[in-house]
Amino acid sequence: MRKLVECVPNFSEGRRPEVVEQILEAIRGVEGIRFLDSSSDASHNRTVVTFIGEPGQVKKAAFLAAARAAELINMEEHHGEHPRIGATDVIPFIPIAGVTMEECVDLARELGREIGEKLGIPVYLYEEAATRPERKNLSKVREGQYEGLKEAITRPERAPDFGPACLHPTAGATAVGARPPLIAYNINLGTSDVRIAREIAKAIRGSSGAYPSIKALGVMLEDRGIAQVTINVCNYREVPLHRVFETVRSEAGRYGVNIVGSEIVGLVPMEALLDAAAFYLRLEGFQPEQVLEKRLLDLSE
Amino acid sequence: MRKLVECVPNFSEGRRPEVVEQILEAIRGVEGIRFLDSSSDASHNRTVVTFIGEPGQVKKAAFLAAARAAELINMEEHHGEHPRIGATDVIPFIPIAGVTMEECVDLARELGREIGEKLGIPVYLYEEAATRPERKNLSKVREGQYEGLKEAITRPERAPDFGPACLHPTAGATAVGARPPLIAYNINLGTSDVRIAREIAKAIRGSSGAYPSIKALGVMLEDRGIAQVTINVCNYREVPLHRVFETVRSEAGRYGVNIVGSEIVGLVPMEALLDAAAFYLRLEGFQPEQVLEKRLLDLSE
């Protein structure tokens, strides 16, 4: 089977399309890379890019994009709502097919070393690639953001994994890591009481002691007049969609509230939905290879 | 998007692997064809082949395989349990991606004409490609089988759509058609009473007046000591897997019996399982294009 790794780098530029375009060109120029998506947000002043390919090609594209971003983005002039530490803020590698998490961790470390040595940008390894437990959490790595890290980076506990122990004068620092695919999943409730959505969010999220890989908030959908539990499913193999759905259904029942619908925002790995189908249909001995399209994919070049 | 058609020809040879191999070679030799499966059954004396590709290539491969089968298989010497009318017994085209049923019907008619004219084999169009309502049903086309059709083919109501109004001396006749993907789906019951499985099969199948595109039988799984409803889901867009499952669950409940599991035999289109996931998770606005692998497939050459 082909090895496929996804890469979702975030760049600190969401207002100048001509700059974003030059970064995308660096990625698209690498042979074998399949460009899936690019989404710029002006208030965050940030662009999230998604592409996929074989491990070596993905690493090459990520490096070239980081090099281009270091030339084009000046963190001294950057303002935006989203926390960030550098021009190329984060680069996560995500195993998709025929690749283990360990291989993605190795890939993150190789790229981190390259960015540190060749571009002179300090690199922090995070999530599965983290070398210190506290750096598994990206928000810890970004503590103080670009402005605060200028000072903090000189402290031993904030020393980068690769590159100089000082920020790059324009590109700042970069976090490179490996993680499972993240699914943005929202569940809509048959109530206008946002407090119920907040209670349910607490009942499922890791920060409240429930499922460690689940992040959740209760929000109000003003246009529809209903409350929503908005969820990040950060490891669908540990906590699959159907378990999230059934736990929310059970908790909502306590308030006499039904689930009126759910939605997946953006991309989702096929396996996550196959798992849900297999759960509800009580499938025995089902293999993803039975899916016609999966066969085609394994056969395609 | 690429146009993809599946073809599942059935050949009247399941005992001589060297003959089957020569037919498979004819298919594999066509550029762009992706060979998915071949399954020979000695008691049926029959081989079912599955391959996929662009419409023109699939038609070419099917024609070359039928020509090879006509050289290698002599229906005068053929014996087997499965009903059949010719060396290449049936050739169905199945729309998979970027192709309508109408295009598969056209493909069936073009191939039928070619087999009739170039190979001198009478061809009957069936299912969606049928030119007479009664020929939608393949068992009507095969009535009397090879032996009975020798005489019957001379009657106006059994006249072939293409080719001569007499059987080919060794290759007999061939049925060419177009149909939706068929899913072989079994539901296992928490009972050893096969009568309950038979009652449930009656409650869901078209021949008893229920879902027209569902075929079903109640059988006993001797090794597990449980009864099973064995099902052909012949049009999952009309009657999806979850509706079959839920109807069986409801009917089984009448006898105090639970569903202990279900199984998909062989290949299944991704869409059929995505539909099930979307039903149970109550997904709103879900698009198959959100599936990462679907994106890759659309991008691959």
PDB file of C-alpha atoms in Angstrom, chain A residues 2 4 6 34-37 50 52 96 185 188 224 226 241-242 245-246 249 258-274 276-278 280-286 289-297 299-301, chain B residues 2 4 6 34-37 50 52 96 185 188 224 226 241-242 245-246 249 258-274 276-278 280-286 289-297 299-301:
ATOM      1  CA  ARG A   2       1.117   3.549  -0.658  1.00  0.00           C
ATOM      2  CA  LEU A   4       0.228   8.755   2.669  1.00  0.00           C
ATOM      3  CA  GLU A   6      -1.340  14.636   5.536  1.00  0.00           C
ATOM      4  CA  ARG A  34      -1.892  16.653  -3.714  1.00  0.00           C
ATOM      5  CA  PHE A  35      -3.175  19.989  -2.620  1.00  0.00           C
ATOM      6  CA  LEU A  36      -6.503  19.599  -0.803  1.00  0.00           C
ATOM      7  CA  ASP A  37      -7.478  22.907   0.727  1.00  0.00           C
ATOM      8  CA  THR A  50      -4.053  21.026   3.767  1.00  0.00           C
ATOM      9  CA  ILE A  52      -1.163  15.146   1.237  1.00  0.00           C
ATOM     10  CA  ILE A  96      -3.450   8.679   6.640  1.00  0.00           C
ATOM     11  CA  TYR A 185     -17.973  17.616  14.691  1.00  0.00           C
ATOM     12  CA  ASN A 188     -27.352  20.238  17.312  1.00  0.00           C
ATOM     13  CA  ARG A 224     -31.552  28.621  13.929  1.00  0.00           C
ATOM     14  CA  ILE A 226     -30.951  26.189  18.820  1.00  0.00           C
ATOM     15  CA  LEU A 241     -17.949   9.479  16.426  1.00  0.00           C
ATOM     16  CA  HIS A 242     -20.701   7.077  17.444  1.00  0.00           C
ATOM     17  CA  PHE A 245     -22.992  10.941  19.523  1.00  0.00           C
ATOM     18  CA  GLU A 246     -24.440   8.330  21.904  1.00  0.00           C
ATOM     19  CA  ARG A 249     -27.755  11.639  23.233  1.00  0.00           C
ATOM     20  CA  ASN A 258     -33.292  15.349  21.545  1.00  0.00           C
ATOM     21  CA  ILE A 259     -30.465  15.537  19.062  1.00  0.00           C
ATOM     22  CA  VAL A 260     -31.900  17.193  15.959  1.00  0.00           C
ATOM     23  CA  GLY A 261     -28.826  16.665  13.826  1.00  0.00           C
ATOM     24  CA  SER A 262     -25.065  16.660  13.661  1.00  0.00           C
ATOM     25  CA  GLU A 263     -22.527  17.993  11.195  1.00  0.00           C
ATOM     26  CA  ILE A 264     -18.987  17.315  10.122  1.00  0.00           C
ATOM     27  CA  VAL A 265     -17.074  20.493   9.260  1.00  0.00           C
ATOM     28  CA  GLY A 266     -14.402  20.026   6.607  1.00  0.00           C
ATOM     29  CA  LEU A 267     -12.653  16.774   5.879  1.00  0.00           C
ATOM     30  CA  VAL A 268     -13.105  13.431   7.608  1.00  0.00           C
ATOM     31  CA  PRO A 269     -11.156  10.183   7.176  1.00  0.00           C
ATOM     32  CA  MET A 270     -13.300   7.475   5.569  1.00  0.00           C
ATOM     33  CA  GLU A 271     -12.495   5.098   8.428  1.00  0.00           C
ATOM     34  CA  ALA A 272     -14.262   7.341  10.968  1.00  0.00           C
ATOM     35  CA  LEU A 273     -17.564   7.033   9.090  1.00  0.00           C
ATOM     36  CA  LEU A 274     -17.088   3.345   8.283  1.00  0.00           C
ATOM     37  CA  ALA A 276     -19.940   4.508  12.698  1.00  0.00           C
ATOM     38  CA  ALA A 277     -21.731   2.434  10.045  1.00  0.00           C
ATOM     39  CA  ALA A 278     -20.165  -0.761  11.410  1.00  0.00           C
ATOM     40  CA  TYR A 280     -24.864   0.815  14.154  1.00  0.00           C
ATOM     41  CA  LEU A 281     -25.270  -2.026  11.648  1.00  0.00           C
ATOM     42  CA  ARG A 282     -23.455  -4.338  14.103  1.00  0.00           C
ATOM     43  CA  LEU A 283     -21.159  -5.447  11.277  1.00  0.00           C
ATOM     44  CA  GLU A 284     -19.135  -8.571  11.957  1.00  0.00           C
ATOM     45  CA  GLY A 285     -15.718  -9.094  10.370  1.00  0.00           C
ATOM     46  CA  PHE A 286     -15.929  -5.986   8.231  1.00  0.00           C
ATOM     47  CA  GLU A 289     -10.725  -3.296   1.957  1.00  0.00           C
ATOM     48  CA  GLN A 290     -14.303  -4.331   1.152  1.00  0.00           C
ATOM     49  CA  VAL A 291     -15.040  -0.740   0.211  1.00  0.00           C
ATOM     50  CA  LEU A 292     -14.802  -0.498  -3.549  1.00  0.00           C
ATOM     51  CA  GLU A 293     -13.253   2.967  -3.486  1.00  0.00           C
ATOM     52  CA  LYS A 294     -10.611   1.828  -0.985  1.00  0.00           C
ATOM     53  CA  ARG A 295      -9.508  -0.843  -3.458  1.00  0.00           C
ATOM     54  CA  LEU A 296      -9.269   1.743  -6.187  1.00  0.00           C
ATOM     55  CA  LEU A 297      -7.226   4.009  -3.985  1.00  0.00           C
ATOM     56  CA  LEU A 299      -4.381   0.445  -6.732  1.00  0.00           C
ATOM     57  CA  SER A 300      -3.970   3.991  -7.968  1.00  0.00           C
ATOM     58  CA  GLU A 301      -0.564   5.530  -8.473  1.00  0.00           C
TER      59      GLU A 301
ATOM     60  CA  ARG B   2     -13.134  10.458 -13.797  1.00  0.00           C
ATOM     61  CA  LEU B   4     -15.711   4.763 -13.606  1.00  0.00           C
ATOM     62  CA  GLU B   6     -17.698  -1.627 -12.870  1.00  0.00           C
ATOM     63  CA  ARG B  34      -8.241  -2.394 -12.712  1.00  0.00           C
ATOM     64  CA  PHE B  35      -8.831  -6.005 -11.900  1.00  0.00           C
ATOM     65  CA  LEU B  36     -10.588  -6.336  -8.543  1.00  0.00           C
ATOM     66  CA  ASP B  37     -11.646  -9.924  -8.031  1.00  0.00           C
ATOM     67  CA  THR B  50     -14.998  -8.010 -11.112  1.00  0.00           C
ATOM     68  CA  ILE B  52     -13.376  -1.491 -13.175  1.00  0.00           C
ATOM     69  CA  ILE B  96     -19.545   3.760  -9.919  1.00  0.00           C
ATOM     70  CA  TYR B 185     -25.817  -8.368   3.143  1.00  0.00           C
ATOM     71  CA  ASN B 188     -27.722 -12.755  12.028  1.00  0.00           C
ATOM     72  CA  ARG B 224     -23.028 -21.060  14.859  1.00  0.00           C
ATOM     73  CA  ILE B 226     -28.232 -19.322  14.679  1.00  0.00           C
ATOM     74  CA  LEU B 241     -28.724  -0.675   4.379  1.00  0.00           C
ATOM     75  CA  HIS B 242     -30.001   1.106   7.468  1.00  0.00           C
ATOM     76  CA  PHE B 245     -31.419  -3.319   9.171  1.00  0.00           C
ATOM     77  CA  GLU B 246     -34.094  -1.356  11.006  1.00  0.00           C
ATOM     78  CA  ARG B 249     -34.835  -5.291  13.794  1.00  0.00           C
ATOM     79  CA  ASN B 258     -32.446  -9.496  18.671  1.00  0.00           C
ATOM     80  CA  ILE B 259     -30.040  -8.870  15.830  1.00  0.00           C
ATOM     81  CA  VAL B 260     -26.683 -10.229  16.985  1.00  0.00           C
ATOM     82  CA  GLY B 261     -24.743  -8.940  13.999  1.00  0.00           C
ATOM     83  CA  SER B 262     -24.704  -8.358  10.282  1.00  0.00           C
ATOM     84  CA  GLU B 263     -22.146  -8.899   7.562  1.00  0.00           C
ATOM     85  CA  ILE B 264     -21.298  -7.544   4.153  1.00  0.00           C
ATOM     86  CA  VAL B 265     -20.052 -10.222   1.765  1.00  0.00           C
ATOM     87  CA  GLY B 266     -17.574  -8.982  -0.820  1.00  0.00           C
ATOM     88  CA  LEU B 267     -17.386  -5.417  -2.057  1.00  0.00           C
ATOM     89  CA  VAL B 268     -19.571  -2.478  -1.094  1.00  0.00           C
ATOM     90  CA  PRO B 269     -19.683   1.055  -2.518  1.00  0.00           C
ATOM     91  CA  MET B 270     -18.415   3.615  -0.004  1.00  0.00           C
ATOM     92  CA  GLU B 271     -21.616   5.632  -0.423  1.00  0.00           C
ATOM     93  CA  ALA B 272     -23.752   2.797   1.004  1.00  0.00           C
ATOM     94  CA  LEU B 273     -21.835   2.888   4.293  1.00  0.00           C
ATOM     95  CA  LEU B 274     -21.589   6.687   4.377  1.00  0.00           C
ATOM     96  CA  ALA B 276     -25.699   4.458   7.057  1.00  0.00           C
ATOM     97  CA  ALA B 277     -23.313   6.610   9.123  1.00  0.00           C
ATOM     98  CA  ALA B 278     -25.190   9.761   8.060  1.00  0.00           C
ATOM     99  CA  TYR B 280     -27.527   7.099  12.500  1.00  0.00           C
ATOM    100  CA  LEU B 281     -25.454  10.198  13.292  1.00  0.00           C
ATOM    101  CA  ARG B 282     -28.293  12.351  11.868  1.00  0.00           C
ATOM    102  CA  LEU B 283     -25.729  14.202   9.748  1.00  0.00           C
ATOM    103  CA  GLU B 284     -26.914  17.454   8.213  1.00  0.00           C
ATOM    104  CA  GLY B 285     -25.549  18.713   4.891  1.00  0.00           C
ATOM    105  CA  PHE B 286     -22.954  15.976   4.622  1.00  0.00           C
ATOM    106  CA  GLU B 289     -16.508  15.060  -0.984  1.00  0.00           C
ATOM    107  CA  GLN B 290     -15.759  15.680   2.710  1.00  0.00           C
ATOM    108  CA  VAL B 291     -14.272  12.205   2.893  1.00  0.00           C
ATOM    109  CA  LEU B 292     -10.522  12.574   2.588  1.00  0.00           C
ATOM    110  CA  GLU B 293     -10.112   9.396   0.541  1.00  0.00           C
ATOM    111  CA  LYS B 294     -12.830  10.528  -1.869  1.00  0.00           C
ATOM    112  CA  ARG B 295     -10.800  13.655  -2.581  1.00  0.00           C
ATOM    113  CA  LEU B 296      -7.727  11.584  -3.241  1.00  0.00           C
ATOM    114  CA  LEU B 297      -9.651   9.327  -5.570  1.00  0.00           C
ATOM    115  CA  LEU B 299      -7.517  13.625  -7.877  1.00  0.00           C
ATOM    116  CA  SER B 300      -5.796  10.384  -8.812  1.00  0.00           C
ATOM    117  CA  GLU B 301      -5.146   9.500 -12.416  1.00  0.00           C
TER     118      GLU B 301
END
